JSON list of C-alpha atoms in Angstrom, two decimals:
[
{"chain": "A", "resi": 1, "resn": "MET", "atom": "CA", "xyz": [131.32, 141.11, 58.18]},
{"chain": "A", "resi": 2, "resn": "SER", "atom": "CA", "xyz": [130.14, 138.09, 56.23]},
{"chain": "A", "resi": 3, "resn": "LEU", "atom": "CA", "xyz": [127.74, 135.52, 57.55]},
{"chain": "A", "resi": 4, "resn": "PRO", "atom": "CA", "xyz": [128.95, 131.96, 58.21]},
{"chain": "A", "resi": 5, "resn": "PRO", "atom": "CA", "xyz": [128.29, 129.45, 55.43]},
{"chain": "A", "resi": 6, "resn": "LYS", "atom": "CA", "xyz": [124.98, 127.58, 55.60]},
{"chain": "A", "resi": 7, "resn": "THR", "atom": "CA", "xyz": [124.59, 124.14, 54.06]},
{"chain": "A", "resi": 8, "resn": "ALA", "atom": "CA", "xyz": [121.48, 122.31, 52.89]},
{"chain": "A", "resi": 9, "resn": "LEU", "atom": "CA", "xyz": [121.69, 118.56, 52.31]},
{"chain": "A", "resi": 10, "resn": "ILE", "atom": "CA", "xyz": [119.31, 116.64, 50.06]},
{"chain": "A", "resi": 11, "resn": "THR", "atom": "CA", "xyz": [119.31, 112.88, 50.57]},
{"chain": "A", "resi": 12, "resn": "VAL", "atom": "CA", "xyz": [117.34, 110.28, 48.65]},
{"chain": "A", "resi": 13, "resn": "GLY", "atom": "CA", "xyz": [118.72, 107.31, 50.58]},
{"chain": "A", "resi": 14, "resn": "ALA", "atom": "CA", "xyz": [120.33, 104.16, 49.34]},
{"chain": "A", "resi": 15, "resn": "THR", "atom": "CA", "xyz": [117.58, 101.91, 48.07]},
{"chain": "A", "resi": 16, "resn": "ALA", "atom": "CA", "xyz": [115.19, 103.64, 45.65]},
{"chain": "A", "resi": 17, "resn": "PRO", "atom": "CA", "xyz": [115.84, 106.30, 43.01]},
{"chain": "A", "resi": 18, "resn": "PHE", "atom": "CA", "xyz": [113.96, 109.56, 43.54]},
{"chain": "A", "resi": 19, "resn": "PRO", "atom": "CA", "xyz": [114.49, 111.59, 40.34]},
{"chain": "A", "resi": 20, "resn": "ALA", "atom": "CA", "xyz": [111.58, 113.92, 41.13]},
{"chain": "A", "resi": 21, "resn": "LEU", "atom": "CA", "xyz": [113.30, 115.15, 44.31]},
{"chain": "A", "resi": 22, "resn": "ILE", "atom": "CA", "xyz": [116.61, 115.60, 42.51]},
{"chain": "A", "resi": 23, "resn": "SER", "atom": "CA", "xyz": [114.88, 117.53, 39.74]},
{"chain": "A", "resi": 24, "resn": "ALA", "atom": "CA", "xyz": [113.03, 119.73, 42.25]},
{"chain": "A", "resi": 25, "resn": "SER", "atom": "CA", "xyz": [116.30, 120.46, 44.05]},
{"chain": "A", "resi": 26, "resn": "LEU", "atom": "CA", "xyz": [117.80, 121.82, 40.84]},
{"chain": "A", "resi": 27, "resn": "ALA", "atom": "CA", "xyz": [114.82, 124.03, 39.95]},
{"chain": "A", "resi": 28, "resn": "PRO", "atom": "CA", "xyz": [115.61, 127.76, 39.80]},
{"chain": "A", "resi": 29, "resn": "ALA", "atom": "CA", "xyz": [112.85, 128.67, 42.30]},
{"chain": "A", "resi": 30, "resn": "PHE", "atom": "CA", "xyz": [114.24, 126.23, 44.85]},
{"chain": "A", "resi": 31, "resn": "LEU", "atom": "CA", "xyz": [117.85, 127.37, 44.41]},
{"chain": "A", "resi": 32, "resn": "SER", "atom": "CA", "xyz": [116.79, 131.00, 44.59]},
{"chain": "A", "resi": 33, "resn": "THR", "atom": "CA", "xyz": [114.84, 130.38, 47.80]},
{"chain": "A", "resi": 34, "resn": "LEU", "atom": "CA", "xyz": [117.79, 128.60, 49.41]},
{"chain": "A", "resi": 35, "resn": "SER", "atom": "CA", "xyz": [120.07, 131.49, 48.49]},
{"chain": "A", "resi": 36, "resn": "SER", "atom": "CA", "xyz": [117.61, 134.10, 49.78]},
{"chain": "A", "resi": 37, "resn": "LEU", "atom": "CA", "xyz": [117.53, 132.26, 53.12]},
{"chain": "A", "resi": 38, "resn": "GLY", "atom": "CA", "xyz": [121.31, 132.61, 53.42]},
{"chain": "A", "resi": 39, "resn": "TYR", "atom": "CA", "xyz": [122.36, 129.16, 52.25]},
{"chain": "A", "resi": 40, "resn": "THR", "atom": "CA", "xyz": [125.72, 129.05, 50.52]},
{"chain": "A", "resi": 41, "resn": "HIS", "atom": "CA", "xyz": [126.16, 125.31, 49.90]},
{"chain": "A", "resi": 42, "resn": "LEU", "atom": "CA", "xyz": [123.91, 122.56, 48.60]},
{"chain": "A", "resi": 43, "resn": "LEU", "atom": "CA", "xyz": [124.92, 118.91, 48.92]},
{"chain": "A", "resi": 44, "resn": "ILE", "atom": "CA", "xyz": [122.90, 116.41, 46.90]},
{"chain": "A", "resi": 45, "resn": "GLN", "atom": "CA", "xyz": [123.12, 112.72, 47.74]},
{"chain": "A", "resi": 46, "resn": "HIS", "atom": "CA", "xyz": [121.46, 111.27, 44.66]},
{"chain": "A", "resi": 47, "resn": "GLY", "atom": "CA", "xyz": [121.91, 107.57, 45.43]},
{"chain": "A", "resi": 48, "resn": "LEU", "atom": "CA", "xyz": [120.67, 105.26, 42.71]},
{"chain": "A", "resi": 49, "resn": "THR", "atom": "CA", "xyz": [119.09, 108.09, 40.72]},
{"chain": "A", "resi": 50, "resn": "PRO", "atom": "CA", "xyz": [120.69, 107.76, 37.29]},
{"chain": "A", "resi": 51, "resn": "THR", "atom": "CA", "xyz": [122.96, 110.65, 36.41]},
{"chain": "A", "resi": 52, "resn": "ASN", "atom": "CA", "xyz": [121.30, 110.77, 33.00]},
{"chain": "A", "resi": 53, "resn": "PHE", "atom": "CA", "xyz": [117.69, 110.57, 34.17]},
{"chain": "A", "resi": 54, "resn": "GLY", "atom": "CA", "xyz": [116.42, 113.54, 32.17]},
{"chain": "A", "resi": 55, "resn": "GLY", "atom": "CA", "xyz": [114.35, 114.68, 35.14]},
{"chain": "A", "resi": 56, "resn": "THR", "atom": "CA", "xyz": [116.03, 118.03, 35.46]},
{"chain": "A", "resi": 57, "resn": "PRO", "atom": "CA", "xyz": [113.97, 121.11, 34.60]},
{"chain": "A", "resi": 58, "resn": "SER", "atom": "CA", "xyz": [115.32, 121.35, 31.06]},
{"chain": "A", "resi": 59, "resn": "GLY", "atom": "CA", "xyz": [115.61, 117.61, 30.46]},
{"chain": "A", "resi": 60, "resn": "GLN", "atom": "CA", "xyz": [119.40, 117.69, 30.80]},
{"chain": "A", "resi": 61, "resn": "SER", "atom": "CA", "xyz": [121.41, 115.03, 32.55]},
{"chain": "A", "resi": 62, "resn": "LEU", "atom": "CA", "xyz": [122.18, 115.58, 36.21]},
{"chain": "A", "resi": 63, "resn": "LEU", "atom": "CA", "xyz": [125.87, 116.14, 35.52]},
{"chain": "A", "resi": 64, "resn": "SER", "atom": "CA", "xyz": [125.14, 118.61, 32.73]},
{"chain": "A", "resi": 65, "resn": "SER", "atom": "CA", "xyz": [122.71, 120.50, 34.95]},
{"chain": "A", "resi": 66, "resn": "LEU", "atom": "CA", "xyz": [125.24, 120.72, 37.76]},
{"chain": "A", "resi": 67, "resn": "THR", "atom": "CA", "xyz": [127.88, 122.02, 35.37]},
{"chain": "A", "resi": 68, "resn": "ASN", "atom": "CA", "xyz": [125.50, 124.73, 34.12]},
{"chain": "A", "resi": 69, "resn": "LEU", "atom": "CA", "xyz": [124.35, 125.62, 37.63]},
{"chain": "A", "resi": 70, "resn": "SER", "atom": "CA", "xyz": [127.91, 125.98, 38.90]},
{"chain": "A", "resi": 71, "resn": "THR", "atom": "CA", "xyz": [128.23, 129.07, 36.72]},
{"chain": "A", "resi": 72, "resn": "THR", "atom": "CA", "xyz": [124.78, 130.56, 37.29]},
{"chain": "A", "resi": 73, "resn": "SER", "atom": "CA", "xyz": [123.83, 129.70, 40.88]},
{"chain": "A", "resi": 74, "resn": "PRO", "atom": "CA", "xyz": [125.16, 131.62, 43.86]},
{"chain": "A", "resi": 75, "resn": "LEU", "atom": "CA", "xyz": [125.23, 128.29, 45.71]},
{"chain": "A", "resi": 76, "resn": "LYS", "atom": "CA", "xyz": [128.18, 125.91, 45.71]},
{"chain": "A", "resi": 77, "resn": "ILE", "atom": "CA", "xyz": [126.51, 122.66, 44.61]},
{"chain": "A", "resi": 78, "resn": "THR", "atom": "CA", "xyz": [128.09, 119.26, 45.16]},
{"chain": "A", "resi": 79, "resn": "ALA", "atom": "CA", "xyz": [126.53, 115.91, 44.22]},
{"chain": "A", "resi": 80, "resn": "PHE", "atom": "CA", "xyz": [127.51, 112.40, 45.20]},
{"chain": "A", "resi": 81, "resn": "ASP", "atom": "CA", "xyz": [125.89, 108.99, 44.98]},
{"chain": "A", "resi": 82, "resn": "PHE", "atom": "CA", "xyz": [126.77, 107.48, 48.37]},
{"chain": "A", "resi": 83, "resn": "THR", "atom": "CA", "xyz": [129.07, 108.13, 51.28]},
{"chain": "A", "resi": 84, "resn": "PRO", "atom": "CA", "xyz": [130.00, 105.70, 54.01]},
{"chain": "A", "resi": 85, "resn": "ASN", "atom": "CA", "xyz": [129.39, 108.45, 56.55]},
{"chain": "A", "resi": 86, "resn": "LEU", "atom": "CA", "xyz": [126.16, 110.27, 55.72]},
{"chain": "A", "resi": 87, "resn": "SER", "atom": "CA", "xyz": [125.85, 110.96, 59.44]},
{"chain": "A", "resi": 88, "resn": "SER", "atom": "CA", "xyz": [128.83, 113.31, 59.17]},
{"chain": "A", "resi": 89, "resn": "GLU", "atom": "CA", "xyz": [127.21, 115.20, 56.27]},
{"chain": "A", "resi": 90, "resn": "ILE", "atom": "CA", "xyz": [124.00, 115.51, 58.29]},
{"chain": "A", "resi": 91, "resn": "ALA", "atom": "CA", "xyz": [125.90, 116.70, 61.36]},
{"chain": "A", "resi": 92, "resn": "THR", "atom": "CA", "xyz": [127.57, 119.53, 59.43]},
{"chain": "A", "resi": 93, "resn": "SER", "atom": "CA", "xyz": [124.47, 120.63, 57.51]},
{"chain": "A", "resi": 94, "resn": "ASP", "atom": "CA", "xyz": [121.99, 123.25, 58.69]},
{"chain": "A", "resi": 95, "resn": "LEU", "atom": "CA", "xyz": [118.96, 121.94, 56.80]},
{"chain": "A", "resi": 96, "resn": "ILE", "atom": "CA", "xyz": [118.17, 118.39, 55.74]},
{"chain": "A", "resi": 97, "resn": "ILE", "atom": "CA", "xyz": [115.74, 117.68, 52.92]},
{"chain": "A", "resi": 98, "resn": "SER", "atom": "CA", "xyz": [115.19, 113.96, 52.89]},
{"chain": "A", "resi": 99, "resn": "HIS", "atom": "CA", "xyz": [113.12, 111.26, 51.30]},
{"chain": "A", "resi": 100, "resn": "ALA", "atom": "CA", "xyz": [110.80, 109.77, 53.90]},
{"chain": "A", "resi": 101, "resn": "GLY", "atom": "CA", "xyz": [112.89, 106.71, 54.67]},
{"chain": "A", "resi": 102, "resn": "SER", "atom": "CA", "xyz": [112.84, 105.91, 58.37]},
{"chain": "A", "resi": 103, "resn": "GLY", "atom": "CA", "xyz": [116.64, 105.59, 58.64]},
{"chain": "A", "resi": 104, "resn": "SER", "atom": "CA", "xyz": [117.28, 108.99, 57.10]},
{"chain": "A", "resi": 105, "resn": "ILE", "atom": "CA", "xyz": [114.59, 110.64, 59.20]},
{"chain": "A", "resi": 106, "resn": "LEU", "atom": "CA", "xyz": [115.88, 109.12, 62.42]},
{"chain": "A", "resi": 107, "resn": "GLU", "atom": "CA", "xyz": [119.47, 110.16, 61.65]},
{"chain": "A", "resi": 108, "resn": "ALA", "atom": "CA", "xyz": [118.45, 113.78, 61.06]},
{"chain": "A", "resi": 109, "resn": "LEU", "atom": "CA", "xyz": [116.31, 113.80, 64.21]},
{"chain": "A", "resi": 110, "resn": "ARG", "atom": "CA", "xyz": [119.22, 112.45, 66.26]},
{"chain": "A", "resi": 111, "resn": "HIS", "atom": "CA", "xyz": [121.33, 115.39, 65.07]},
{"chain": "A", "resi": 112, "resn": "VAL", "atom": "CA", "xyz": [118.53, 117.88, 65.92]},
{"chain": "A", "resi": 113, "resn": "LYS", "atom": "CA", "xyz": [118.44, 119.39, 62.42]},
{"chain": "A", "resi": 114, "resn": "ARG", "atom": "CA", "xyz": [115.85, 121.41, 60.56]},
{"chain": "A", "resi": 115, "resn": "LEU", "atom": "CA", "xyz": [114.19, 118.66, 58.57]},
{"chain": "A", "resi": 116, "resn": "VAL", "atom": "CA", "xyz": [111.95, 118.69, 55.53]},
{"chain": "A", "resi": 117, "resn": "VAL", "atom": "CA", "xyz": [110.77, 115.22, 54.53]},
{"chain": "A", "resi": 118, "resn": "VAL", "atom": "CA", "xyz": [109.51, 114.57, 51.01]},
{"chain": "A", "resi": 119, "resn": "PRO", "atom": "CA", "xyz": [107.63, 111.29, 50.56]},
{"chain": "A", "resi": 120, "resn": "ASN", "atom": "CA", "xyz": [108.35, 109.46, 47.32]},
{"chain": "A", "resi": 121, "resn": "GLU", "atom": "CA", "xyz": [104.78, 109.06, 46.13]},
{"chain": "A", "resi": 122, "resn": "ASP", "atom": "CA", "xyz": [105.91, 106.78, 43.30]},
{"chain": "A", "resi": 123, "resn": "LEU", "atom": "CA", "xyz": [106.50, 104.02, 45.85]},
{"chain": "A", "resi": 124, "resn": "MET", "atom": "CA", "xyz": [103.75, 101.56, 46.65]},
{"chain": "A", "resi": 125, "resn": "ASP", "atom": "CA", "xyz": [101.32, 101.92, 49.59]},
{"chain": "A", "resi": 126, "resn": "ASN", "atom": "CA", "xyz": [102.34, 105.50, 50.41]},
{"chain": "A", "resi": 127, "resn": "HIS", "atom": "CA", "xyz": [103.61, 104.60, 53.91]},
{"chain": "A", "resi": 128, "resn": "GLN", "atom": "CA", "xyz": [106.19, 107.38, 53.57]},
{"chain": "A", "resi": 129, "resn": "LYS", "atom": "CA", "xyz": [103.44, 110.00, 53.40]},
{"chain": "A", "resi": 130, "resn": "GLU", "atom": "CA", "xyz": [101.74, 108.59, 56.49]},
{"chain": "A", "resi": 131, "resn": "LEU", "atom": "CA", "xyz": [105.02, 108.58, 58.43]},
{"chain": "A", "resi": 132, "resn": "ALA", "atom": "CA", "xyz": [105.96, 112.13, 57.38]},
{"chain": "A", "resi": 133, "resn": "GLY", "atom": "CA", "xyz": [102.48, 113.43, 58.17]},
{"chain": "A", "resi": 134, "resn": "GLU", "atom": "CA", "xyz": [102.47, 111.92, 61.66]},
{"chain": "A", "resi": 135, "resn": "LEU", "atom": "CA", "xyz": [105.96, 113.22, 62.52]},
{"chain": "A", "resi": 136, "resn": "GLU", "atom": "CA", "xyz": [105.00, 116.69, 61.26]},
{"chain": "A", "resi": 137, "resn": "ALA", "atom": "CA", "xyz": [101.83, 116.62, 63.37]},
{"chain": "A", "resi": 138, "resn": "GLN", "atom": "CA", "xyz": [104.00, 115.83, 66.39]},
{"chain": "A", "resi": 139, "resn": "GLY", "atom": "CA", "xyz": [106.31, 118.80, 65.64]},
{"chain": "A", "resi": 140, "resn": "TYR", "atom": "CA", "xyz": [109.49, 116.99, 64.61]},
{"chain": "A", "resi": 141, "resn": "LEU", "atom": "CA", "xyz": [109.71, 117.97, 60.94]},
{"chain": "A", "resi": 142, "resn": "ILE", "atom": "CA", "xyz": [108.03, 119.64, 57.97]},
{"chain": "A", "resi": 143, "resn": "GLU", "atom": "CA", "xyz": [106.43, 117.46, 55.33]},
{"chain": "A", "resi": 144, "resn": "GLY", "atom": "CA", "xyz": [107.16, 118.73, 51.85]},
{"chain": "A", "resi": 145, "resn": "ARG", "atom": "CA", "xyz": [106.37, 117.71, 48.30]},
{"chain": "A", "resi": 146, "resn": "VAL", "atom": "CA", "xyz": [108.47, 117.93, 45.18]},
{"chain": "A", "resi": 147, "resn": "ASP", "atom": "CA", "xyz": [106.13, 120.65, 43.90]},
{"chain": "A", "resi": 148, "resn": "ASN", "atom": "CA", "xyz": [106.39, 122.82, 47.04]},
{"chain": "A", "resi": 149, "resn": "LEU", "atom": "CA", "xyz": [110.03, 122.64, 48.16]},
{"chain": "A", "resi": 150, "resn": "PRO", "atom": "CA", "xyz": [110.56, 126.42, 48.29]},
{"chain": "A", "resi": 151, "resn": "GLU", "atom": "CA", "xyz": [107.52, 126.84, 50.57]},
{"chain": "A", "resi": 152, "resn": "ALA", "atom": "CA", "xyz": [108.52, 123.86, 52.71]},
{"chain": "A", "resi": 153, "resn": "ILE", "atom": "CA", "xyz": [112.01, 125.18, 53.39]},
{"chain": "A", "resi": 154, "resn": "LYS", "atom": "CA", "xyz": [110.63, 128.63, 54.24]},
{"chain": "A", "resi": 155, "resn": "LYS", "atom": "CA", "xyz": [108.27, 126.94, 56.69]},
{"chain": "A", "resi": 156, "resn": "ALA", "atom": "CA", "xyz": [111.18, 124.94, 58.16]},
{"chain": "A", "resi": 157, "resn": "GLU", "atom": "CA", "xyz": [113.20, 128.12, 58.67]},
{"chain": "A", "resi": 158, "resn": "ARG", "atom": "CA", "xyz": [110.35, 129.62, 60.73]},
{"chain": "A", "resi": 159, "resn": "ALA", "atom": "CA", "xyz": [109.47, 126.45, 62.66]},
{"chain": "A", "resi": 160, "resn": "THR", "atom": "CA", "xyz": [110.40, 125.55, 66.18]},
{"chain": "A", "resi": 161, "resn": "PHE", "atom": "CA", "xyz": [110.94, 121.82, 66.18]},
{"chain": "A", "resi": 162, "resn": "LYS", "atom": "CA", "xyz": [110.51, 119.48, 69.12]},
{"chain": "A", "resi": 163, "resn": "HIS", "atom": "CA", "xyz": [113.69, 117.69, 70.11]},
{"chain": "A", "resi": 164, "resn": "PHE", "atom": "CA", "xyz": [113.50, 113.99, 69.48]},
{"chain": "A", "resi": 165, "resn": "PRO", "atom": "CA", "xyz": [114.08, 112.05, 72.71]},
{"chain": "A", "resi": 166, "resn": "ARG", "atom": "CA", "xyz": [117.35, 110.17, 73.16]},
{"chain": "A", "resi": 167, "resn": "SER", "atom": "CA", "xyz": [115.30, 107.02, 73.48]},
{"chain": "A", "resi": 168, "resn": "GLY", "atom": "CA", "xyz": [113.69, 108.07, 70.21]},
{"chain": "A", "resi": 169, "resn": "SER", "atom": "CA", "xyz": [114.14, 104.73, 68.53]},
{"chain": "A", "resi": 170, "resn": "GLU", "atom": "CA", "xyz": [111.35, 103.28, 70.65]},
{"chain": "A", "resi": 171, "resn": "VAL", "atom": "CA", "xyz": [109.08, 106.28, 70.04]},
{"chain": "A", "resi": 172, "resn": "PHE", "atom": "CA", "xyz": [109.91, 106.21, 66.36]},
{"chain": "A", "resi": 173, "resn": "GLY", "atom": "CA", "xyz": [109.23, 102.48, 66.17]},
{"chain": "A", "resi": 174, "resn": "ARG", "atom": "CA", "xyz": [105.79, 102.95, 67.74]},
{"chain": "A", "resi": 175, "resn": "ILE", "atom": "CA", "xyz": [104.93, 105.74, 65.29]},
{"chain": "A", "resi": 176, "resn": "VAL", "atom": "CA", "xyz": [106.03, 103.61, 62.32]},
{"chain": "A", "resi": 177, "resn": "GLU", "atom": "CA", "xyz": [104.04, 100.61, 63.58]},
{"chain": "A", "resi": 178, "resn": "GLU", "atom": "CA", "xyz": [100.93, 102.71, 64.19]},
{"chain": "A", "resi": 179, "resn": "GLU", "atom": "CA", "xyz": [101.14, 104.37, 60.79]},
{"chain": "A", "resi": 180, "resn": "LEU", "atom": "CA", "xyz": [101.62, 101.05, 59.03]},
{"chain": "A", "resi": 181, "resn": "GLY", "atom": "CA", "xyz": [98.65, 99.55, 60.87]},
{"chain": "A", "resi": 182, "resn": "PHE", "atom": "CA", "xyz": [100.46, 97.08, 63.10]},
{"chain": "A", "resi": 183, "resn": "GLU", "atom": "CA", "xyz": [98.80, 96.28, 66.41]},
{"chain": "A", "resi": 184, "resn": "ALA", "atom": "CA", "xyz": [100.89, 96.74, 69.54]},
{"chain": "A", "resi": 185, "resn": "GLU", "atom": "CA", "xyz": [101.73, 93.49, 71.30]},
{"chain": "A", "resi": 186, "resn": "GLY", "atom": "CA", "xyz": [100.96, 93.07, 74.96]}
]
């Protein structure tokens, strides 16, 4: 009897390229770890990351790397830039590995998914790291880094996550405001 397929989704969002996360998601150690955890499919939403960014482990283009990996990886790997319905991809995935954009995080939390959030430390003021760290401390997700993705997904597989409240937008907004240093009105 074979196990049901398991899907991991990587999303970098719609506004800023994140070649380091795409590169890390194509690294042999990461792919091997996913496979060893029973994952059969990997979806990569690469957004504005150029398909010829040279950030892959061997300096190949993204498309060239995917072509090579399709013959060597046990995972079925699919990449796309954008989809009008990322929510549907999140809903059907078992693990979400996301940049630390608030919209992507909130969408994954609404779907009650295993979530690893990787802050893009190339962005200014590092608010993504603060947000990811606070949400991990509260038990909603695992904060990862591009250099520790295999360990982060193993940790996510073992974790018991808190369910985000239905009225989570208000809670989430307060966390974001606190982490960005805004004073509460009132």
